[in-house]
């Protein structure tokens, strides 16, 4: 890479000595709270240590005339950055989140309605898009919107010397060559062996739903990111599942 | 109405799903239709995808042997109308042939003016905007607005109709269902022993409370809202504390 020879060499990042002591494939501690907002139909806060996003879901509610669709619900995302006016980053994030969520929301069950998801960035310490998608999924579950599955999102970075690491912090993102946000479907529980079925010989949860890359990386580096991401989503999905079960234990009439 | 019979864990002899009474998340595969030997009824929170039944919501899977029906019992703030639900609606508009009620769902419900016991063209019930009505959902298709009725299937009023006076508060659909359980939930039993009041519980997450004294109304409303996540023993203690302060 010619950039290495220039005077202002890019800051180096040593994956074996991350500032918080994590290994390359270690995620930050996860936290998820559901049902925090009194007015929203569903809400959730998802934290990956210092990166926190709060998602609120309203819907299904009647849609504005010009936006309504007679065959399915319209999904609307509003991304609120921590400060500043909304700009192109927010617009792009809204489109990415909307397309990811439209994959899991069963919009055909509620025609002529709108489902709004509002994402408020509370603090940003890297892997923001992944955190937001995880929060949005948890909020949709809290609102009882019919879904055909759950999502898990994870961030992955590549250093200038080609090392791949998971869940970058803000500083690590700035120092890396490129970083990517990967979204995979969550593997559901199944009472029937053989379901969900493999797709082209690969397990169902290995499918890439969304991939947003910042910066340029080599093709094999990208595939290493995908592999590491797949391994990580199993842990995130397990965490999400435990969080759901704990939230249901408190429901009245629980057996 | 919805007494979930707990089937034994593990696949039963009749091919019952092993997930009954377990917490499900969206996408969980509940049952393979090929292994079920009878016609199954699939209730709310589940959908059919090819040969399998999948969950669409978070909640506990319930199964009723008599009707061979599966459904997922979860609790939400938002109400989605289902046929045969009893709901508390608030009137928002009057059209020539029907009353428009807000039942808390994605669309307003329509209540025909003749859907009351003994109603004829000459004596139409006089409901004003803002009136509370206890009604039954007759039709709830996803492509149209829900239709309501203030009579049961045979035309009798059966407790449906306008609710005069009283106070309405909102709660989750899970709490509303719990209040309609048999046997009577402890919170209502203990309150009923010391206070005189009447309530109408709507499965749309609305509860109407009416009592001769305002303090009774407030106590009953607070007790019901507090009881959502309490065990029966805790409910007893909570209600006794509230009654002492009266």
XYZ file of C-alpha atoms in Angstrom:
501
model
C 0.000 0.000 0.000
C 1.610 3.247 -1.096
C 0.160 5.064 1.863
C 2.690 3.298 4.085
C 5.634 5.015 2.449
C 4.320 8.540 2.787
C 5.424 10.797 5.518
C 2.183 10.760 7.383
C 2.002 6.969 7.839
C -1.400 5.772 9.034
C -1.578 5.142 12.780
C -0.828 1.515 13.508
C -3.216 -0.752 15.320
C -2.012 -3.863 17.085
C -4.838 -6.325 17.321
C -3.124 -8.401 19.982
C -2.891 -5.390 22.263
C -6.269 -3.695 22.138
C -6.696 -0.848 24.607
C -9.425 -2.603 26.523
C -7.502 -5.862 26.663
C -9.825 -7.787 24.338
C -8.641 -10.397 21.880
C -9.275 -9.973 18.175
C -12.443 -12.031 18.208
C -13.857 -10.862 21.517
C -17.017 -8.780 21.748
C -17.647 -6.048 24.249
C -20.129 -6.747 27.076
C -23.708 -6.506 25.871
C -26.648 -4.966 27.661
C -30.274 -4.839 26.619
C -33.255 -3.287 28.402
C -36.781 -3.550 27.050
C -39.949 -1.570 27.559
C -38.350 1.551 28.984
C -40.443 4.216 27.271
C -43.958 4.706 28.583
C -45.525 6.173 25.442
C -43.874 4.089 22.738
C -45.561 0.853 21.734
C -42.222 -0.878 22.036
C -38.777 0.260 23.076
C -35.350 -1.133 23.796
C -31.876 0.076 24.611
C -28.911 -1.895 23.340
C -25.402 -1.267 24.623
C -22.089 -2.623 23.484
C -20.110 -1.224 26.417
C -19.932 2.483 25.549
C -21.925 2.426 22.335
C -25.588 2.803 23.247
C -28.620 3.229 21.013
C -32.221 3.541 22.153
C -34.917 2.401 19.726
C -38.619 3.223 19.950
C -41.278 1.567 17.823
C -44.700 3.022 17.089
C -47.189 0.957 15.189
C -48.942 -0.450 13.416
C -50.679 2.896 13.155
C -52.632 4.560 10.376
C -50.245 5.804 7.686
C -50.265 9.238 6.105
C -52.345 9.144 2.904
C -49.485 9.677 0.485
C -47.300 7.049 2.085
C -49.766 4.274 2.685
C -49.609 1.029 0.767
C -52.748 -1.025 0.291
C -50.879 -4.318 0.410
C -48.439 -3.964 3.244
C -47.290 -1.840 6.154
C -44.840 0.959 5.431
C -41.690 0.890 7.563
C -40.268 4.261 8.474
C -36.954 4.819 10.226
C -35.832 8.020 11.887
C -32.215 8.206 12.996
C -31.411 10.841 15.565
C -27.720 11.481 16.020
C -26.441 12.465 19.422
C -25.996 16.072 18.312
C -26.054 18.143 15.179
C -28.520 18.453 12.362
C -29.495 15.378 10.362
C -27.162 14.916 7.415
C -26.228 12.366 4.804
C -24.834 9.891 7.351
C -28.202 9.759 9.066
C -30.053 9.398 5.766
C -27.836 6.520 4.698
C -28.165 4.820 8.067
C -31.953 5.138 7.825
C -32.005 3.416 4.444
C -29.736 0.602 5.626
C -31.735 -0.027 8.785
C -35.026 0.126 6.906
C -33.934 -2.436 4.339
C -32.626 -4.742 7.056
C -35.806 -4.526 9.098
C -38.075 -4.912 6.089
C -36.579 -8.350 5.727
C -37.914 -9.535 9.075
C -41.116 -7.540 9.537
C -44.204 -9.312 8.207
C -45.557 -6.200 6.547
C -48.292 -8.048 4.668
C -50.138 -8.667 7.923
C -50.947 -4.981 8.433
C -51.820 -3.271 5.164
C -52.549 0.451 5.121
C -50.525 1.076 8.243
C -47.145 2.489 9.140
C -44.567 1.115 11.535
C -42.114 3.760 12.742
C -38.778 2.989 14.341
C -36.941 5.891 15.922
C -33.285 5.352 16.750
C -31.642 7.720 19.189
C -27.871 7.529 19.475
C -27.041 7.918 23.128
C -23.311 7.365 22.871
C -21.084 6.328 20.000
C -17.933 4.322 20.642
C -17.717 2.392 17.390
C -19.882 -0.317 15.752
C -22.760 2.145 15.863
C -24.778 0.760 12.968
C -24.603 -2.767 14.362
C -25.710 -1.556 17.774
C -28.607 0.370 16.243
C -29.852 -2.622 14.266
C -29.706 -4.813 17.361
C -31.635 -2.181 19.301
C -34.247 -1.831 16.554
C -34.806 -5.588 16.470
C -35.242 -5.727 20.251
C -37.698 -2.816 20.136
C -39.765 -4.488 17.408
C -39.986 -7.589 19.580
C -41.074 -5.467 22.543
C -43.823 -3.865 20.454
C -45.189 -7.218 19.357
C -44.808 -6.421 15.657
C -45.090 -9.761 13.804
C -41.646 -10.854 12.636
C -40.432 -13.842 10.701
C -37.201 -14.031 12.670
C -34.619 -11.983 14.545
C -31.459 -10.208 13.420
C -27.989 -10.063 14.881
C -25.552 -7.378 13.785
C -21.843 -7.133 14.481
C -19.050 -4.778 13.479
C -15.723 -5.962 12.161
C -12.539 -4.062 11.315
C -9.408 -4.696 9.258
C -6.063 -3.144 10.205
C -3.601 -1.781 7.695
C -1.559 -4.973 7.939
C -4.524 -7.169 7.210
C -5.544 -8.343 10.673
C -9.238 -8.796 11.269
C -10.864 -7.950 14.610
C -14.413 -7.785 15.943
C -16.486 -5.029 17.503
C -14.191 -2.057 16.921
C -14.309 0.946 19.239
C -14.396 4.432 17.733
C -10.649 4.813 18.013
C -10.071 1.412 16.435
C -12.409 2.302 13.573
C -10.487 5.490 12.911
C -7.165 3.662 12.929
C -8.264 0.715 10.807
C -7.997 0.397 7.051
C -11.651 -0.474 6.718
C -14.538 -1.635 8.872
C -17.762 -3.363 8.032
C -21.151 -3.832 9.674
C -22.592 -7.270 9.041
C -26.148 -8.354 9.757
C -27.144 -12.012 9.870
C -30.463 -13.707 10.593
C -30.666 -15.295 14.040
C -30.931 -19.051 14.194
C -34.358 -19.846 15.703
C -35.226 -22.708 18.030
C -36.746 -25.578 16.205
C -38.965 -28.422 17.310
C -38.507 -30.012 13.932
C -35.148 -31.468 12.951
C -34.008 -30.263 9.585
C -35.650 -26.848 9.936
C -34.706 -24.133 9.278
C -33.281 -25.741 6.200
C -29.751 -25.170 4.958
C -29.410 -22.904 1.977
C -27.058 -24.255 -0.709
C -25.410 -26.486 1.873
C -24.720 -23.669 4.332
C -26.558 -23.138 7.615
C -29.426 -20.678 7.528
C -27.802 -18.240 9.964
C -24.751 -17.816 7.736
C -26.670 -15.765 5.192
C -25.550 -12.145 4.980
C -28.576 -9.869 5.187
C -26.765 -6.553 5.169
C -23.162 -5.557 4.741
C -22.025 -1.925 4.935
C -18.328 -1.252 4.465
C -16.350 1.883 5.168
C -12.982 1.948 3.458
C -11.480 -0.601 1.095
C -10.287 -4.064 2.060
C -9.030 -7.062 0.167
C -11.506 -9.746 -0.860
C -10.067 -12.432 1.442
C -9.965 -9.948 4.307
C -13.663 -9.380 3.746
C -14.388 -13.092 3.824
C -12.412 -13.411 7.054
C -14.595 -10.649 8.484
C -17.674 -12.580 7.438
C -16.391 -15.774 9.059
C -15.555 -14.012 12.305
C -18.873 -12.203 12.205
C -20.771 -15.460 11.819
C -19.052 -16.948 14.829
C -19.834 -13.860 16.896
C -23.514 -13.714 16.004
C -24.104 -17.036 17.725
C -23.124 -15.375 21.027
C -25.196 -12.289 20.332
C -28.211 -14.409 19.418
C -27.839 -16.380 22.652
C -27.673 -13.159 24.653
C -30.749 -11.839 22.891
C -32.635 -15.060 23.585
C -31.781 -14.966 27.299
C -32.884 -11.348 27.436
C -36.230 -12.290 25.870
C -36.774 -15.168 28.286
C -35.995 -13.014 31.277
C -38.422 -10.347 30.126
C -41.158 -12.953 29.780
C -40.645 -14.387 33.270
C -42.119 -11.224 34.711
C -45.302 -11.355 32.656
C -48.408 -12.037 34.729
C -49.840 -15.489 34.524
C -46.483 -17.019 33.630
C -46.497 -20.751 34.226
C -62.015 -18.720 26.941
C -58.346 -19.396 26.625
C -57.530 -22.017 29.223
C -54.185 -23.243 27.991
C -53.797 -26.887 28.745
C -50.202 -27.720 29.450
C -49.109 -30.627 27.309
C -46.186 -32.687 28.651
C -42.762 -31.583 27.484
C -41.334 -33.653 24.696
C -43.320 -34.767 21.711
C -46.546 -36.302 22.974
C -48.143 -39.365 21.460
C -50.454 -37.248 19.298
C -47.596 -35.146 17.851
C -48.038 -32.186 20.184
C -45.279 -29.606 19.913
C -42.578 -29.900 22.593
C -42.513 -26.118 22.924
C -45.866 -25.811 24.708
C -45.482 -23.493 27.728
C -42.024 -22.435 26.572
C -41.096 -18.892 25.688
C -40.811 -18.483 21.945
C -39.128 -15.851 19.827
C -40.104 -14.893 16.278
C -39.000 -17.468 13.753
C -39.051 -20.453 16.115
C -40.323 -23.568 14.388
C -43.113 -24.993 16.494
C -44.492 -27.906 14.582
C -44.201 -29.807 11.372
C -47.605 -30.213 9.811
C -46.709 -33.568 8.361
C -46.484 -35.101 11.828
C -49.816 -33.728 13.049
C -52.542 -36.259 12.475
C -55.566 -33.991 12.843
C -56.680 -30.619 11.605
C -54.893 -27.948 13.640
C -56.133 -24.480 14.479
C -53.411 -21.861 14.387
C -54.088 -18.856 16.574
C -52.489 -15.459 17.042
C -48.730 -15.190 17.116
C -48.226 -18.121 14.747
C -48.135 -18.473 11.008
C -47.833 -21.238 8.486
C -44.790 -21.366 6.251
C -45.048 -24.270 3.847
C -45.191 -27.389 5.977
C -44.273 -25.864 9.298
C -45.765 -23.535 11.882
C -43.537 -20.651 12.986
C -43.866 -18.127 15.779
C -44.159 -14.451 14.844
C -44.153 -12.931 18.340
C -42.506 -13.379 21.695
C -44.629 -15.183 24.254
C -45.490 -18.588 25.675
C -46.866 -21.262 23.382
C -50.260 -22.525 24.501
C -52.217 -25.523 23.307
C -55.836 -26.450 23.860
C -56.597 -30.112 23.352
C -60.352 -29.746 22.870
C -60.093 -27.542 19.828
C -56.572 -28.648 18.813
C -55.538 -25.016 18.802
C -52.084 -23.506 19.244
C -51.370 -19.862 19.951
C -48.644 -17.664 21.386
C -49.572 -15.693 24.483
C -47.611 -12.491 24.749
C -48.306 -9.086 26.156
C -48.186 -5.831 24.222
C -49.228 -2.260 24.675
C -50.795 -2.164 21.239
C -54.004 -4.036 20.539
C -54.537 -5.956 17.302
C -58.233 -6.791 16.852
C -59.257 -10.437 16.802
C -62.704 -11.864 16.187
C -64.758 -12.581 19.342
C -62.639 -10.277 21.548
C -64.575 -8.127 24.003
C -63.258 -4.580 23.973
C -63.850 -1.229 25.627
C -64.178 1.380 22.896
C -64.502 5.146 23.023
C -66.729 6.844 20.510
C -65.040 9.327 18.239
C -67.514 9.899 15.439
C -71.032 9.184 14.231
C -71.831 8.212 10.672
C -75.297 7.750 9.236
C -75.356 4.003 9.776
C -72.763 3.439 12.414
C -70.788 4.716 15.374
C -67.014 4.960 15.004
C -65.141 3.729 18.078
C -61.508 3.977 19.012
C -60.475 0.540 20.257
C -56.775 1.250 20.484
C -55.773 -0.698 17.386
C -54.367 0.414 14.042
C -57.826 1.309 12.722
C -61.034 2.565 14.310
C -63.865 0.082 14.710
C -67.340 0.571 13.311
C -70.402 -0.244 15.396
C -73.688 -0.404 13.444
C -76.429 1.659 15.101
C -78.761 -1.333 15.076
C -76.299 -3.707 16.741
C -77.905 -3.271 20.149
C -80.553 -5.398 21.799
C -83.996 -4.198 20.909
C -82.778 -1.437 18.621
C -85.025 -0.392 15.767
C -84.897 2.552 13.400
C -87.161 4.442 15.761
C -85.152 4.025 18.953
C -81.468 4.358 18.166
C -79.157 4.406 21.182
C -78.137 7.940 21.938
C -74.357 7.814 22.158
C -72.333 10.988 22.258
C -68.734 11.479 21.165
C -66.555 10.457 24.096
C -68.914 7.767 25.363
C -67.462 4.457 26.473
C -68.902 1.298 24.981
C -68.363 -2.377 25.842
C -68.537 -4.273 22.561
C -67.541 -7.461 20.828
C -65.405 -7.706 17.701
C -67.395 -9.341 14.948
C -65.066 -8.970 12.026
C -61.366 -8.259 12.102
C -59.775 -8.811 8.750
C -56.412 -7.234 8.068
C -57.633 -5.502 4.929
C -60.620 -3.758 6.462
C -61.585 -1.828 9.554
C -62.817 -3.961 12.447
C -66.564 -4.298 12.920
C -68.109 -4.378 16.361
C -71.413 -5.311 17.892
C -73.125 -4.681 21.209
C -75.064 -7.934 21.152
C -73.916 -11.502 21.432
C -74.461 -13.982 18.622
C -78.107 -14.528 19.505
C -79.017 -10.856 19.620
C -79.128 -10.394 23.390
C -77.184 -7.622 25.045
C -75.209 -9.948 27.390
C -73.546 -7.070 29.237
C -72.517 -5.171 26.118
C -73.538 -1.593 25.522
C -72.706 1.902 26.730
C -70.757 2.286 29.995
C -72.092 5.200 31.994
C -69.819 7.250 34.180
C -66.746 5.568 35.579
C -63.085 5.914 34.717
C -60.994 4.199 32.028
C -57.296 3.431 32.234
C -55.009 1.628 29.813
C -52.949 -1.447 30.505
C -51.114 -4.114 28.537
C -53.013 -6.813 26.700
C -51.413 -9.426 28.968
C -52.774 -7.814 32.117
C -56.244 -7.512 30.549
C -56.231 -11.203 29.685
C -55.063 -12.060 33.176
C -57.956 -10.119 34.692
C -60.429 -12.167 32.679
C -58.977 -15.473 33.805
C -60.919 -18.052 35.740
C -60.338 -18.408 38.659
C -60.626 -14.712 39.515
C -57.208 -13.165 39.998
C -56.337 -12.509 43.667
C -56.227 -8.730 43.202
C -59.894 -8.574 42.179
C -60.964 -11.102 44.786
C -59.416 -9.235 47.695
C -60.672 -5.872 46.430
C -64.143 -7.277 45.929
C -64.353 -8.445 49.522
C -63.955 -4.967 50.987
C -65.055 -2.512 48.312
C -68.062 -2.193 46.081
C -67.263 -1.340 42.486
C -67.818 -2.642 38.992
C -65.287 -3.107 36.220
C -65.383 -3.909 32.533
C -62.162 -5.342 31.114
C -61.444 -4.900 27.427
C -58.960 -7.227 25.786
C -57.718 -4.157 23.964
C -55.860 -3.128 27.107
C -58.549 -0.842 28.544
C -60.240 -1.250 31.903
C -63.367 0.684 32.937
C -63.899 1.116 36.669
C -67.030 2.523 38.274
C -67.627 2.994 41.985
C -69.836 5.231 44.138
C -66.806 6.788 45.804
C -63.841 8.358 44.010
C -61.368 6.890 46.522
C -62.619 3.407 45.642
C -62.119 4.055 41.940
C -58.575 5.257 42.523
C -57.702 2.361 44.828
C -59.069 -0.228 42.425
C -57.264 1.310 39.419
C -53.947 1.497 41.239
C -54.267 -2.023 42.620
C -54.966 -3.487 39.191
C -52.087 -1.648 37.549
C -49.686 -2.662 40.312
C -50.663 -6.306 40.117
C -49.311 -6.997 36.659
C -46.005 -8.596 37.592
C -46.826 -9.789 41.094
C -47.346 -13.362 42.204
C -50.703 -14.209 43.869
C -49.201 -13.925 47.340
C -47.629 -10.559 46.539
C -50.941 -9.354 45.109
C -52.669 -10.168 48.418
C -50.096 -8.175 50.362
C -50.206 -5.241 47.943
C -53.984 -4.944 48.028
C -54.124 -5.237 51.825
C -51.628 -2.352 52.082
C -53.711 -0.183 49.757
C -56.897 -0.958 51.658
C -55.283 -0.032 54.967
C -54.539 3.423 53.647
C -58.155 4.023 52.687
